Amino acid sequence: NAGVTQTPKFQVLKTGQSMTLQCAQDMNHEYMSWYRQDPGMGLRLIHYSVGAGITDQGEVPNGYNVSRSTTEDFPLRLLSAAPSQTSVYFCASSYKGFGYTFGSGTRLTVV
Amino acid sequence: AQKITQTQPGMFVQEKEAVTLDCTYDTSDQSYGLFWYKQPSSGEMIFLIYQGSYDEQNATEGRYSLNFQKARKSANLVISASQLGDSAMYFCAMREGPGALNFGKGTSLLVTP
């Protein structure tokens, strides 16, 4: 099993560009979520989903969009990248909230 | 308001000694889950241990145990017989209701020979 796959692993964007961070899981997990990790801040929740067609905002949703059209995929869209969005992004999935499997992360730099 | 508090930014422990990493949480839910994750310098998030709010016994997983004190809203991680490979960032996290985790800011643990 691949688990949770995030692509790309590294990305450099210019201010104002848009892009999509991909997250896919092959464990048939209902719950999926996106986090950003900044130095000294731990992981902060951006958006999450409890099933296909259902999404909700987390602590830091501004500047990001998500959709969940399938159980397997949960892409995170940056609409107009800003330097403040420079961070490491993690996607996670879970079966009913009893265990969360994380992807390996995407390191994003916005210049 | 911060839901998960880890008050120890950094900790040192000697190899083969036990160490306790503190975590307190804030919730009004009756049903919740508490998690500990390890993040080595390579960056991946590694699940260590889980405690459900209704679990009567403290969770244990090998050298890891969770000292769960519900009335005090604390969920401290105890690592026994520390190894050099335990040097990493450790995060406490809580799930309230369905969906996602709230994380603390983490504790950096350094194991010395």
mmCIF file of N, CA and C in Angstrom, chain A residues 31 33 35 37 40-43 45 48 50 90 97-100 102, chain B residues 35 37 39 43-45 47 50 91 95 98-101 103-105:
data_model
loop_
_atom_site.group_PDB
_atom_site.id
_atom_site.type_symbol
_atom_site.label_atom_id
_atom_site.label_comp_id
_atom_site.label_asym_id
_atom_site.label_seq_id
_atom_site.Cartn_x
_atom_site.Cartn_y
_atom_site.Cartn_z
ATOM 1 N N TYR A 31 -11.772 10.349 6.424
ATOM 2 C CA TYR A 31 -11.305 11.657 6.875
ATOM 3 C C TYR A 31 -9.998 12.005 6.168
ATOM 4 N N SER A 33 -7.281 15.645 5.704
ATOM 5 C CA SER A 33 -7.043 16.995 6.229
ATOM 6 C C SER A 33 -5.706 17.526 5.730
ATOM 7 N N TYR A 35 -2.584 20.410 6.665
ATOM 8 C CA TYR A 35 -1.937 21.186 7.706
ATOM 9 C C TYR A 35 -0.752 21.931 7.103
ATOM 10 N N GLN A 37 3.007 23.597 8.462
ATOM 11 C CA GLN A 37 3.935 23.609 9.582
ATOM 12 C C GLN A 37 4.947 24.714 9.384
ATOM 13 N N GLY A 40 8.324 26.685 15.021
ATOM 14 C CA GLY A 40 7.828 27.103 16.324
ATOM 15 C C GLY A 40 6.316 27.122 16.462
ATOM 16 N N MET A 41 5.596 26.706 15.405
ATOM 17 C CA MET A 41 4.125 26.818 15.450
ATOM 18 C C MET A 41 3.428 25.477 15.484
ATOM 19 N N GLY A 42 4.157 24.387 15.427
ATOM 20 C CA GLY A 42 3.488 23.100 15.317
ATOM 21 C C GLY A 42 2.791 22.989 13.968
ATOM 22 N N LEU A 43 1.807 22.099 13.887
ATOM 23 C CA LEU A 43 1.018 21.945 12.667
ATOM 24 C C LEU A 43 -0.325 22.631 12.874
ATOM 25 N N LEU A 45 -4.166 23.432 11.240
ATOM 26 C CA LEU A 45 -5.147 22.857 10.335
ATOM 27 C C LEU A 45 -5.643 23.905 9.345
ATOM 28 N N TYR A 48 -10.361 20.488 6.205
ATOM 29 C CA TYR A 48 -10.511 19.063 6.387
ATOM 30 C C TYR A 48 -11.802 18.572 5.740
ATOM 31 N N VAL A 50 -14.685 15.104 5.911
ATOM 32 C CA VAL A 50 -15.097 13.851 6.562
ATOM 33 C C VAL A 50 -15.716 12.883 5.562
ATOM 34 N N PHE A 90 1.400 19.357 5.021
ATOM 35 C CA PHE A 90 1.150 17.932 5.234
ATOM 36 C C PHE A 90 -0.314 17.628 4.994
ATOM 37 N N GLY A 97 -11.081 8.604 12.543
ATOM 38 C CA GLY A 97 -10.429 9.406 13.571
ATOM 39 C C GLY A 97 -9.659 8.634 14.606
ATOM 40 N N PHE A 98 -9.402 7.343 14.368
ATOM 41 C CA PHE A 98 -8.659 6.572 15.349
ATOM 42 C C PHE A 98 -7.187 6.414 15.008
ATOM 43 N N GLY A 99 -6.786 6.846 13.856
ATOM 44 C CA GLY A 99 -5.367 6.803 13.496
ATOM 45 C C GLY A 99 -5.189 7.660 12.267
ATOM 46 N N TYR A 100 -4.252 8.558 12.318
ATOM 47 C CA TYR A 100 -4.027 9.475 11.204
ATOM 48 C C TYR A 100 -2.687 9.140 10.557
ATOM 49 N N PHE A 102 0.075 10.311 7.801
ATOM 50 C CA PHE A 102 0.506 11.536 7.145
ATOM 51 C C PHE A 102 1.299 11.235 5.885
ATOM 52 N N PHE B 35 -3.395 12.043 20.793
ATOM 53 C CA PHE B 35 -2.368 11.385 19.990
ATOM 54 C C PHE B 35 -1.000 11.994 20.304
ATOM 55 N N TYR B 37 2.768 12.225 18.213
ATOM 56 C CA TYR B 37 3.515 11.973 16.990
ATOM 57 C C TYR B 37 4.968 12.360 17.209
ATOM 58 N N GLN B 39 8.450 13.536 15.101
ATOM 59 C CA GLN B 39 8.940 14.062 13.834
ATOM 60 C C GLN B 39 10.465 14.151 13.890
ATOM 61 N N GLY B 43 11.738 14.802 8.782
ATOM 62 C CA GLY B 43 10.497 15.527 8.531
ATOM 63 C C GLY B 43 9.207 14.741 8.535
ATOM 64 N N GLU B 44 9.258 13.420 8.470
ATOM 65 C CA GLU B 44 7.986 12.687 8.424
ATOM 66 C C GLU B 44 7.310 12.667 9.784
ATOM 67 N N MET B 45 6.013 12.504 9.793
ATOM 68 C CA MET B 45 5.211 12.438 11.006
ATOM 69 C C MET B 45 4.944 10.964 11.305
ATOM 70 N N PHE B 47 3.304 8.210 13.859
ATOM 71 C CA PHE B 47 2.338 7.986 14.931
ATOM 72 C C PHE B 47 2.966 7.131 16.032
ATOM 73 N N TYR B 50 -2.080 6.397 20.959
ATOM 74 C CA TYR B 50 -3.418 6.984 20.979
ATOM 75 C C TYR B 50 -4.116 6.653 22.292
ATOM 76 N N PHE B 91 5.039 15.824 19.088
ATOM 77 C CA PHE B 91 3.820 16.624 19.071
ATOM 78 C C PHE B 91 2.681 15.874 19.725
ATOM 79 N N ARG B 95 -8.167 15.157 18.819
ATOM 80 C CA ARG B 95 -9.299 15.154 17.907
ATOM 81 C C ARG B 95 -10.564 15.372 18.732
ATOM 82 N N PRO B 98 -15.555 14.659 14.711
ATOM 83 C CA PRO B 98 -14.968 14.049 13.528
ATOM 84 C C PRO B 98 -13.979 14.957 12.835
ATOM 85 N N GLY B 99 -13.070 14.367 12.101
ATOM 86 C CA GLY B 99 -12.340 15.086 11.074
ATOM 87 C C GLY B 99 -10.870 15.268 11.239
ATOM 88 N N ALA B 100 -10.406 16.105 12.155
ATOM 89 C CA ALA B 100 -9.009 16.527 12.074
ATOM 90 C C ALA B 100 -8.422 16.731 13.460
ATOM 91 N N LEU B 101 -7.110 16.991 13.463
ATOM 92 C CA LEU B 101 -6.352 17.106 14.694
ATOM 93 C C LEU B 101 -5.981 18.557 14.979
ATOM 94 N N PHE B 103 -2.943 20.416 17.016
ATOM 95 C CA PHE B 103 -1.614 20.076 17.505
ATOM 96 C C PHE B 103 -1.095 21.107 18.499
ATOM 97 N N GLY B 104 -0.246 20.640 19.417
ATOM 98 C CA GLY B 104 0.550 21.537 20.224
ATOM 99 C C GLY B 104 1.756 22.007 19.429
ATOM 100 N N LYS B 105 2.558 22.888 20.049
ATOM 101 C CA LYS B 105 3.698 23.452 19.337
ATOM 102 C C LYS B 105 4.921 22.545 19.348
#
